[in-house]
Coordinates of C-alpha atoms in Angstrom, one line a residue:
L11 CA 205.9 115.4 148.4
G12 CA 206.2 112.2 150.5
L13 CA 206.0 110.5 147.2
L14 CA 208.8 112.5 145.3
G15 CA 211.1 112.1 147.3
K16 CA 211.4 108.8 146.8
M17 CA 212.0 108.9 143.3
K18 CA 214.4 111.2 144.5
R19 CA 215.8 108.5 146.9
I20 CA 215.8 105.5 143.9
M21 CA 216.8 107.8 141.1
M22 CA 220.0 108.6 143.8
V23 CA 220.5 105.2 144.2
L24 CA 220.7 103.8 140.7
L25 CA 222.9 107.0 139.6
L26 CA 225.6 105.6 142.2
V27 CA 225.1 101.6 141.3
Y28 CA 225.1 102.8 137.6
I29 CA 228.8 105.2 138.7
S30 CA 230.0 102.5 140.7
I31 CA 230.2 99.7 137.7
P32 CA 232.7 100.4 136.3
F33 CA 236.0 100.9 138.9
I34 CA 234.1 98.1 140.6
I35 CA 235.0 96.4 137.8
K36 CA 238.1 97.8 136.8
L37 CA 239.2 97.0 140.7
F38 CA 238.5 93.2 140.1
P39 CA 239.7 92.2 136.6
S40 CA 238.7 88.8 137.2
I41 CA 235.0 90.0 136.6
Q42 CA 235.6 92.3 133.5
A43 CA 237.0 89.1 131.8
K44 CA 233.2 87.2 132.7
L45 CA 231.4 90.4 131.4
V46 CA 233.3 89.3 129.2
F47 CA 234.1 85.6 128.2
L48 CA 230.6 84.3 129.5
N49 CA 231.6 81.5 129.7
F50 CA 229.4 81.2 133.2
V51 CA 226.8 81.0 130.8
R52 CA 226.3 77.9 129.5
V53 CA 223.0 77.2 127.6
P54 CA 220.7 74.9 126.9
Y55 CA 221.0 73.7 130.3
F56 CA 221.6 70.4 131.8
I57 CA 222.9 68.5 128.2
D58 CA 225.7 65.9 128.4
L59 CA 228.0 66.8 126.9
K60 CA 229.9 62.9 126.5
R61 CA 226.4 62.7 124.6
P62 CA 226.5 64.4 121.3
L63 CA 223.0 61.9 120.3
D64 CA 221.6 64.0 122.2
Q65 CA 221.4 67.1 120.3
G66 CA 220.8 65.0 117.3
L67 CA 224.5 64.3 116.7
N68 CA 224.1 60.6 115.5
H69 CA 227.3 60.9 113.7
T70 CA 229.5 62.8 116.5
H71 CA 232.3 61.3 118.5
N72 CA 232.9 63.4 121.5
F73 CA 237.1 63.1 123.8
Y74 CA 239.4 65.4 125.3
L75 CA 242.2 66.2 124.8
E76 CA 245.2 67.0 127.0
A77 CA 246.2 71.0 126.0
E78 CA 249.1 71.8 128.6
A79 CA 249.6 69.5 131.5
G80 CA 246.9 68.3 133.6
L81 CA 244.7 70.2 131.1
K82 CA 242.5 68.3 128.9
I83 CA 239.9 70.3 127.3
G84 CA 236.4 68.6 125.9
V85 CA 236.5 68.3 121.2
W86 CA 233.5 66.8 119.3
H87 CA 234.2 65.8 115.5
T88 CA 231.3 65.3 113.5
V89 CA 232.1 63.4 110.3
P90 CA 230.2 64.3 106.7
T91 CA 227.0 63.1 107.2
R92 CA 227.5 60.4 103.6
M93 CA 229.4 58.8 106.4
W94 CA 226.2 58.3 109.7
R95 CA 225.9 54.6 108.8
E96 CA 229.1 54.3 108.9
A97 CA 229.9 56.0 111.9
Q98 CA 227.8 54.1 113.9
G99 CA 229.8 52.9 116.7
K100 CA 233.1 53.4 116.2
D101 CA 235.1 54.0 118.2
G102 CA 237.7 57.3 118.2
D103 CA 240.7 55.5 116.0
W104 CA 238.2 55.1 113.2
Y105 CA 236.6 59.0 113.4
V106 CA 241.0 59.6 113.6
S107 CA 241.1 57.6 111.1
T108 CA 238.0 59.2 109.0
F109 CA 240.6 62.7 108.2
N110 CA 242.8 60.7 105.7
S111 CA 239.6 60.5 104.0
A112 CA 239.0 62.6 101.2
H113 CA 236.6 65.8 102.4
P114 CA 237.5 68.4 103.6
V115 CA 238.1 69.7 107.7
I116 CA 236.8 73.2 109.5
L117 CA 238.0 73.2 112.4
Y118 CA 234.7 75.5 114.4
L119 CA 236.1 78.2 117.0
H120 CA 232.3 79.4 118.7
G121 CA 232.3 82.3 120.4
N122 CA 231.9 83.3 123.8
A123 CA 229.0 82.4 126.1
G124 CA 227.7 78.9 125.4
T125 CA 229.2 75.6 124.7
R126 CA 230.3 73.8 122.1
G127 CA 226.6 71.5 122.4
G128 CA 225.4 74.8 121.9
D129 CA 222.4 74.7 119.6
H130 CA 222.0 77.3 116.6
R131 CA 225.6 75.5 117.1
V132 CA 224.7 72.4 116.7
Q133 CA 222.2 73.2 113.5
L134 CA 225.7 74.7 111.7
Y135 CA 227.7 71.1 112.6
K136 CA 224.3 69.9 110.3
V137 CA 225.3 72.0 108.0
L138 CA 228.7 72.2 107.5
S139 CA 228.2 67.8 108.0
S140 CA 225.7 68.0 105.2
L141 CA 227.8 69.7 103.0
G142 CA 230.6 67.6 102.7
Y143 CA 232.7 68.4 105.7
H144 CA 234.2 67.2 108.7
V145 CA 233.4 69.8 111.9
V146 CA 236.0 70.0 114.5
T147 CA 234.8 72.4 117.3
F148 CA 235.7 72.6 120.9
D149 CA 235.2 73.8 124.3
Y150 CA 238.6 77.0 125.1
R151 CA 239.4 76.4 128.9
G152 CA 236.9 76.8 131.3
W153 CA 234.2 76.4 128.1
G154 CA 231.9 73.3 129.3
D155 CA 233.6 70.4 130.9
S156 CA 236.7 71.6 129.3
D157 CA 239.1 72.4 132.9
G158 CA 241.1 75.6 133.8
S159 CA 239.6 79.6 133.4
P160 CA 239.3 81.6 130.2
S161 CA 242.3 83.8 129.4
E162 CA 243.3 85.5 125.7
R163 CA 246.5 83.6 125.2
G164 CA 245.2 80.6 127.2
M165 CA 242.4 80.2 124.3
T166 CA 244.6 80.8 121.6
S167 CA 246.7 78.6 123.0
D168 CA 243.8 76.0 123.1
A169 CA 243.1 77.1 118.9
L170 CA 246.6 76.3 118.3
F171 CA 247.0 73.1 119.2
I172 CA 243.6 72.1 118.1
Y173 CA 245.5 72.7 114.0
D174 CA 248.0 71.2 115.3
W175 CA 246.6 68.2 116.1
L176 CA 244.5 68.2 112.7
K177 CA 247.8 68.9 110.6
Q178 CA 249.5 66.2 112.3
R179 CA 246.6 63.8 111.3
M180 CA 244.6 65.5 107.8
E181 CA 245.3 63.7 104.3
K182 CA 248.4 66.7 102.9
S183 CA 246.9 67.5 99.8
L184 CA 243.5 68.6 101.3
P185 CA 242.2 71.9 103.1
L186 CA 241.4 72.8 106.8
Y187 CA 239.0 75.9 106.7
I188 CA 238.8 77.3 110.2
W189 CA 235.5 79.1 110.6
G190 CA 235.5 82.5 113.5
H191 CA 233.0 82.9 114.9
S192 CA 231.6 86.3 117.1
L193 CA 234.4 86.4 119.6
G194 CA 235.9 82.7 118.5
T195 CA 237.1 85.6 115.3
G196 CA 239.6 86.8 117.1
Y197 CA 241.6 83.6 117.9
H198 CA 240.4 82.3 114.6
T199 CA 243.2 85.6 113.9
H200 CA 245.4 84.6 115.9
T201 CA 245.5 81.6 114.4
H202 CA 245.9 82.9 110.9
T203 CA 249.1 84.6 112.3
H204 CA 250.7 82.7 113.7
T205 CA 249.7 79.7 110.9
H206 CA 251.5 81.7 108.5
S207 CA 255.2 83.4 111.4
V208 CA 255.4 78.8 112.0
A209 CA 255.5 78.2 107.8
L210 CA 257.3 80.8 107.1
S211 CA 260.0 80.4 109.7
L212 CA 260.4 76.4 107.8
Q213 CA 260.7 78.0 105.2
G214 CA 257.7 76.5 103.6
P215 CA 254.3 78.0 101.4
C216 CA 250.8 77.8 103.6
T217 CA 248.7 77.6 100.1
D218 CA 247.0 74.1 102.1
F219 CA 245.1 77.0 104.9
H220 CA 242.8 79.1 104.6
S221 CA 239.5 80.9 106.8
L222 CA 236.1 81.6 106.7
L223 CA 234.5 84.3 108.2

């Protein structure tokens, strides 16, 4: 009887916790946001995002852009693999100048949890780079070493900011591909819709915009 009583008490506690969780999440929206974004999970741990070379990316430049006043986001630009020798020792100006080369660009929007330095993401950059693409990726506000806190509006704004920044520096005849993964597919859709609406307001076709899902 003693063992049965203990089991009943344990079950009651577990049931109480199970019932309480939805109410706690409802009362504290910040907890809900953390569970959705998982931006506090930074796997792999203890990596220096300023040094993409440590992740095997010897033709990648790390830099920071100010998406809003006082808010900087971390960005990686990986040039096509065939340019890796030329990329050794080069600064940010050289990397920006390569956007005028004959190689198309992929803007990669990663999903929740982790950073732009996640193992599976790094492997994808390598594959895309070997296929002849520039790969530009970044950590949304609140992720990795980017400033701020995550929000749907803020993350959409970050994606649009990077998109506009790229379009201003790319060869006009080249396409800009957007690759959204997991959570990033939502911001890919926002970016796609926004860029098309801007094109319409300017009375110009957006023929050089493509999306990959």
